[in-house]
Amino acid sequence: MPDVTGRLAGKTAIVTGAARGLGESIARLFAAEGARVVVADIRAAAGRRVAVALGSHGYFVEHDVTDEASWHNVVRQSSEVFGRPGVLINNAGIGHRAAVLELARTDLERVLAVNLVGPILGMKVAGADMRAAGRGSIVNISSLAGMAGVFPVIAYSASKWGLRGATKAAAIELGRYGVRVNSLHPGGIVTPMSGAASRPLLEPPEPGREDADPELARLDGLRTYQPIRRVGRPIEIARAALFLASDESSYCSGTELVADGGRLAGFDLEREPTA
Ligand code: NAD
C-alpha cells in the first residue's frame, strides 16, 4: 500500500553513494519520510545492507556514477521496482588530498569523473525521465569546497565548484519542464570520508551537552574556529537534503544551501590575528 504520510510520501528517490556516510543517512531519513529509496552505490554488500534496513522502502542497485550505461540501468530499475524517480540525490563522491604542485593527472581525472562527470550524467539521464514526467527535484551534494578554495585538495575543490556551476546551468534548462535543481554544501561532517564514524549518526548532540562518544567529543573540541563549535552529523545534512528534495522547497531552483556550522560566515576577530 503506498504511503500517504511523510514529507516524501509517494515519491521514488535515487540516492547515489548511499551505502554509507551522508548517502546512507539521506536514504534512511527519506524512507522514514515515506519515499521509496533506490540505494545506488559501487559498494554492493554495504549498499544491500542499507536497502534491507529500509524494508519495503529500499532497493539496492549496483551503480557506478561515472558510467552512462549504469545511469540508464539505475533509472530503468527504479521505474520498474518503485515507479518513475521524482528525486535524484547526486551524493556519491570521493576525496583526494593533493595540492596543485603535487597533483597527478590520473588523480585529477578520477576525482573529476566521480564528483563532476557522474552527477552531470545523472542530471542528463534522470533529468530526461523527469522531463517526461513533468516534475522532479535534483539535489547535487557539493561542499564547502565548492564555495571557497580549500588547500590542499585542488582536484576536489575544482570538482565541487564545477558541480555548483553545473547545478545552475541545469536549473535554467530543466525549470521549464517542472524540474528543480539545487546544490547542497556541507562542511565538516563525521563520515567515513572524513576519517571518522562509520555509523549513520541519526541525531545531532543536544545543545550544551557533551557527546558521550569520546572520538566525536574530541572532533567537536577541535572546532573552536566556527560559530557552531562542533562537527556536523550526517542527519543534519540529510534534513537539508530533505527540504530541497521535497515540495517544501517548491520555489527554490539553482540555489545553494550551505550547512557548515557557520564556517563560511566570515571572520571572528577575537579568535584570529588582526592587522
Ligand atoms: P563516504 O566516502 O563516506 O561515502 C561516499 C559513498 O560514495 C561511498 O559509499 C562510496 O562507495 C560511494 N561512491 C564512490 N564512488 C562511487 C561511484 N563511482 N559510483 C557510485 N558510488 C560511489 O563520503 P561522505 O562523507 O558520505 O560524502 C558524501 C558526499 O558528501 C560526497 O560527495 C562528498 O564530497 C560530500 N561532502 C562530504 C563532506 C564531509 O564532511 N563528509 C563535506 C562536504 C561534502
XYZ file of C-alpha atoms and ligand atoms in Angstrom:
319
model
C 0.000 0.000 0.000
C 1.502 3.394 -0.905
C 2.454 5.656 1.969
C 0.173 8.604 2.455
C 2.140 10.273 5.228
C 5.612 11.775 5.292
C 7.231 14.684 3.534
C 8.237 12.479 0.574
C 5.143 10.284 0.512
C 4.557 8.689 -2.861
C 7.941 9.697 -4.297
C 10.723 7.498 -5.621
C 14.207 8.778 -4.810
C 17.555 7.651 -6.205
C 20.389 8.318 -3.744
C 23.890 7.695 -5.094
C 26.673 6.727 -2.720
C 24.041 5.553 -0.244
C 25.990 2.546 1.090
C 27.446 4.643 3.930
C 28.059 8.147 5.224
C 25.827 11.016 4.178
C 24.105 8.962 1.491
C 23.091 6.292 3.998
C 21.706 8.909 6.358
C 19.781 10.557 3.498
C 18.374 7.174 2.398
C 17.221 6.359 5.945
C 15.576 9.736 6.507
C 13.883 9.743 3.096
C 12.453 6.252 3.671
C 11.200 7.356 7.082
C 9.503 10.275 5.310
C 7.618 7.937 3.005
C 9.888 7.765 -0.057
C 10.791 4.568 -1.857
C 14.551 4.761 -1.998
C 16.901 3.310 -4.572
C 20.212 2.812 -2.791
C 22.768 3.205 -5.606
C 26.437 2.520 -4.942
C 29.511 0.663 -6.173
C 29.789 -0.965 -2.707
C 27.398 -3.878 -3.175
C 27.496 -5.578 0.236
C 27.139 -2.390 2.273
C 24.548 -0.986 -0.136
C 22.422 -4.120 0.143
C 22.570 -3.899 3.939
C 21.256 -0.344 3.848
C 18.468 -1.269 1.412
C 17.440 -4.255 3.570
C 17.271 -1.982 6.625
C 14.728 0.172 4.760
C 12.387 -2.802 4.325
C 9.804 -2.374 1.563
C 11.030 1.216 1.065
C 14.536 0.214 -0.022
C 16.035 -1.371 -3.128
C 19.730 -1.691 -3.957
C 21.165 -1.184 -7.447
C 24.877 -1.586 -8.076
C 25.780 1.646 -9.796
C 28.922 3.450 -10.928
C 28.140 7.134 -11.422
C 30.973 7.541 -13.948
C 29.295 5.115 -16.375
C 26.424 6.433 -18.511
C 25.025 2.952 -19.205
C 24.915 2.369 -15.455
C 22.766 5.517 -15.106
C 20.292 4.180 -17.667
C 20.186 0.923 -15.702
C 19.526 2.578 -12.331
C 16.756 4.823 -13.714
C 15.132 1.865 -15.508
C 15.265 -0.359 -12.426
C 13.870 2.429 -10.237
C 10.888 2.808 -12.565
C 10.293 -0.929 -12.727
C 10.532 -1.568 -8.994
C 9.128 1.610 -7.427
C 7.822 3.910 -10.174
C 9.395 6.801 -12.001
C 12.065 8.616 -9.927
C 10.938 12.088 -8.837
C 14.032 12.782 -6.747
C 17.721 12.345 -7.525
C 20.362 12.954 -4.876
C 23.781 13.150 -6.529
C 25.718 12.319 -3.372
C 28.438 9.827 -4.410
C 31.849 11.413 -4.199
C 35.496 10.815 -3.410
C 38.110 12.918 -1.704
C 41.737 13.319 -2.712
C 44.369 15.135 -0.719
C 46.892 16.799 -3.025
C 47.945 20.378 -3.717
C 48.313 21.672 -7.262
C 52.122 21.297 -7.341
C 51.955 17.625 -6.413
C 48.789 16.549 -8.233
C 48.948 13.532 -10.554
C 46.845 13.889 -13.679
C 45.276 10.445 -13.178
C 44.063 11.515 -9.722
C 42.666 14.771 -11.111
C 40.748 12.862 -13.775
C 39.461 10.257 -11.291
C 38.130 12.910 -8.894
C 36.502 14.902 -11.690
C 34.970 11.715 -13.135
C 33.238 10.736 -9.887
C 32.433 14.150 -8.405
C 31.559 16.135 -11.536
C 31.072 13.967 -14.636
C 28.998 11.482 -12.600
C 26.408 13.987 -11.324
C 26.175 15.635 -14.765
C 25.454 12.232 -16.344
C 22.845 11.698 -13.626
C 21.175 15.009 -14.428
C 21.216 14.061 -18.116
C 19.672 10.597 -17.754
C 17.336 11.099 -14.769
C 16.559 14.638 -15.961
C 15.243 13.277 -19.270
C 12.968 10.939 -17.353
C 11.783 13.780 -15.086
C 11.148 15.972 -18.117
C 8.837 13.273 -19.469
C 7.043 13.180 -16.102
C 6.832 16.981 -15.952
C 8.294 17.170 -12.445
C 11.324 16.347 -10.359
C 13.875 17.565 -7.852
C 17.619 17.057 -8.183
C 19.984 17.804 -5.299
C 23.714 17.927 -6.016
C 25.889 17.391 -2.971
C 28.732 19.828 -3.446
C 30.761 21.024 -0.461
C 32.147 23.927 1.475
C 34.994 23.309 -1.002
C 32.586 24.378 -3.755
C 32.059 27.767 -2.071
C 35.649 28.587 -1.076
C 39.068 27.366 -2.135
C 40.366 24.617 0.132
C 44.047 23.707 0.353
C 45.425 21.056 -0.223
C 42.548 19.453 -2.124
C 42.797 21.102 -5.542
C 41.001 18.411 -7.576
C 38.232 18.057 -5.004
C 37.699 21.833 -4.839
C 37.605 22.065 -8.638
C 35.058 19.234 -8.853
C 32.772 20.781 -6.235
C 32.933 24.285 -7.767
C 32.167 22.668 -11.119
C 29.157 20.900 -9.682
C 27.864 24.154 -8.238
C 28.051 25.743 -11.706
C 26.510 22.753 -13.462
C 23.636 22.911 -10.956
C 22.750 26.415 -12.071
C 23.011 25.677 -15.801
C 20.810 22.597 -15.408
C 18.314 24.530 -13.260
C 17.856 27.021 -16.092
C 17.451 24.267 -18.676
C 15.166 21.953 -16.721
C 12.964 24.530 -14.974
C 10.659 24.771 -17.977
C 9.898 21.056 -17.564
C 8.990 21.341 -13.891
C 12.336 20.023 -12.678
C 14.191 21.879 -9.897
C 17.965 21.577 -9.400
C 19.783 22.805 -6.298
C 23.147 22.308 -4.626
C 23.852 21.486 -1.006
C 27.185 22.422 0.565
C 28.153 20.503 3.691
C 31.276 21.267 5.671
C 32.991 19.065 8.219
C 30.593 16.152 8.725
C 31.619 12.942 10.521
C 31.540 10.171 7.928
C 33.990 7.520 6.695
C 35.226 10.040 4.087
C 36.290 12.427 6.814
C 38.037 9.530 8.536
C 35.596 9.290 11.426
C 32.481 7.393 12.434
C 31.177 4.707 10.119
C 27.649 4.686 11.519
C 24.787 6.823 10.246
C 24.555 9.177 13.305
C 20.872 9.827 13.292
C 20.766 12.639 15.831
C 22.809 15.791 16.448
C 24.097 16.267 20.006
C 21.750 18.053 22.367
C 22.740 21.710 22.779
C 25.073 22.218 25.712
C 25.640 18.501 26.284
C 28.911 16.785 25.533
C 28.745 13.840 23.215
C 29.143 10.529 25.009
C 31.329 9.191 22.205
C 34.934 10.206 23.042
C 36.012 10.320 19.402
C 33.142 12.637 18.497
C 33.784 14.744 21.580
C 37.423 15.069 20.506
C 36.415 16.147 16.970
C 33.882 18.603 18.378
C 36.571 20.069 20.629
C 38.739 20.950 17.608
C 36.091 23.179 16.036
C 36.634 26.313 18.060
C 37.072 28.494 14.978
C 33.500 28.352 13.685
C 30.199 29.716 15.061
C 28.732 26.257 15.787
C 31.640 24.735 17.712
C 31.336 21.093 16.773
C 31.476 18.849 13.714
C 28.283 18.135 11.798
C 26.313 14.884 11.987
C 25.088 13.180 8.790
C 21.450 13.635 9.816
C 21.953 17.401 9.731
C 22.811 17.182 6.036
C 20.049 14.648 5.400
C 17.492 17.115 6.780
C 18.752 19.862 4.478
C 18.580 17.422 1.539
C 15.026 16.531 2.580
C 13.975 20.170 2.341
C 15.451 20.540 -1.153
C 14.086 17.191 -2.352
C 10.555 17.739 -1.074
C 7.822 20.061 -2.325
C 8.562 22.312 0.670
C 11.265 23.952 -1.463
C 8.904 24.363 -4.436
C 10.189 27.880 -5.264
C 13.902 27.053 -4.974
C 15.924 26.232 -8.052
C 19.537 26.949 -8.932
C 20.176 27.876 -5.326
C 22.843 26.891 -2.790
C 22.161 25.661 0.701
C 25.225 25.788 2.936
C 25.308 23.596 6.072
C 28.768 24.116 7.512
C 28.363 25.135 11.134
C 28.764 28.754 10.048
C 32.341 28.241 8.841
C 31.869 30.486 5.795
C 30.056 33.243 7.661
C 33.144 35.403 7.961
C 35.870 36.312 10.416
C 35.969 36.231 14.213
C 38.435 38.895 15.276
C 38.512 37.593 18.834
C 39.926 34.287 17.571
C 42.037 35.387 14.611
C 45.019 37.749 14.439
C 44.069 41.262 13.427
C 46.056 43.662 11.281
P 31.789 8.453 2.051
O 33.114 8.120 1.478
O 31.526 8.078 3.454
O 30.626 7.842 1.129
C 30.656 8.031 -0.269
C 29.921 6.901 -0.944
O 30.021 7.115 -2.363
C 30.522 5.525 -0.657
O 29.511 4.611 -0.267
C 31.143 5.111 -1.980
O 31.133 3.707 -2.232
C 30.269 5.869 -2.984
N 30.937 6.029 -4.284
C 32.219 6.408 -4.510
N 32.475 6.374 -5.830
C 31.318 5.978 -6.446
C 30.956 5.755 -7.800
N 31.844 5.911 -8.812
N 29.682 5.386 -8.076
C 28.794 5.190 -7.072
N 29.091 5.361 -5.767
C 30.341 5.745 -5.459
O 31.604 10.052 1.865
P 30.597 11.076 2.592
O 31.375 11.855 3.575
O 29.351 10.389 2.983
O 30.333 12.058 1.356
C 29.159 12.039 0.576
C 29.174 13.276 -0.321
O 29.205 14.451 0.502
C 30.391 13.370 -1.233
O 30.004 13.904 -2.487
C 31.291 14.338 -0.506
O 32.187 15.002 -1.366
C 30.268 15.280 0.106
N 30.763 16.025 1.265
C 31.133 15.394 2.414
C 31.583 16.153 3.484
C 32.016 15.539 4.798
O 32.493 16.282 5.661
N 31.856 14.249 4.993
C 31.659 17.554 3.380
C 31.276 18.152 2.187
C 30.813 17.384 1.150
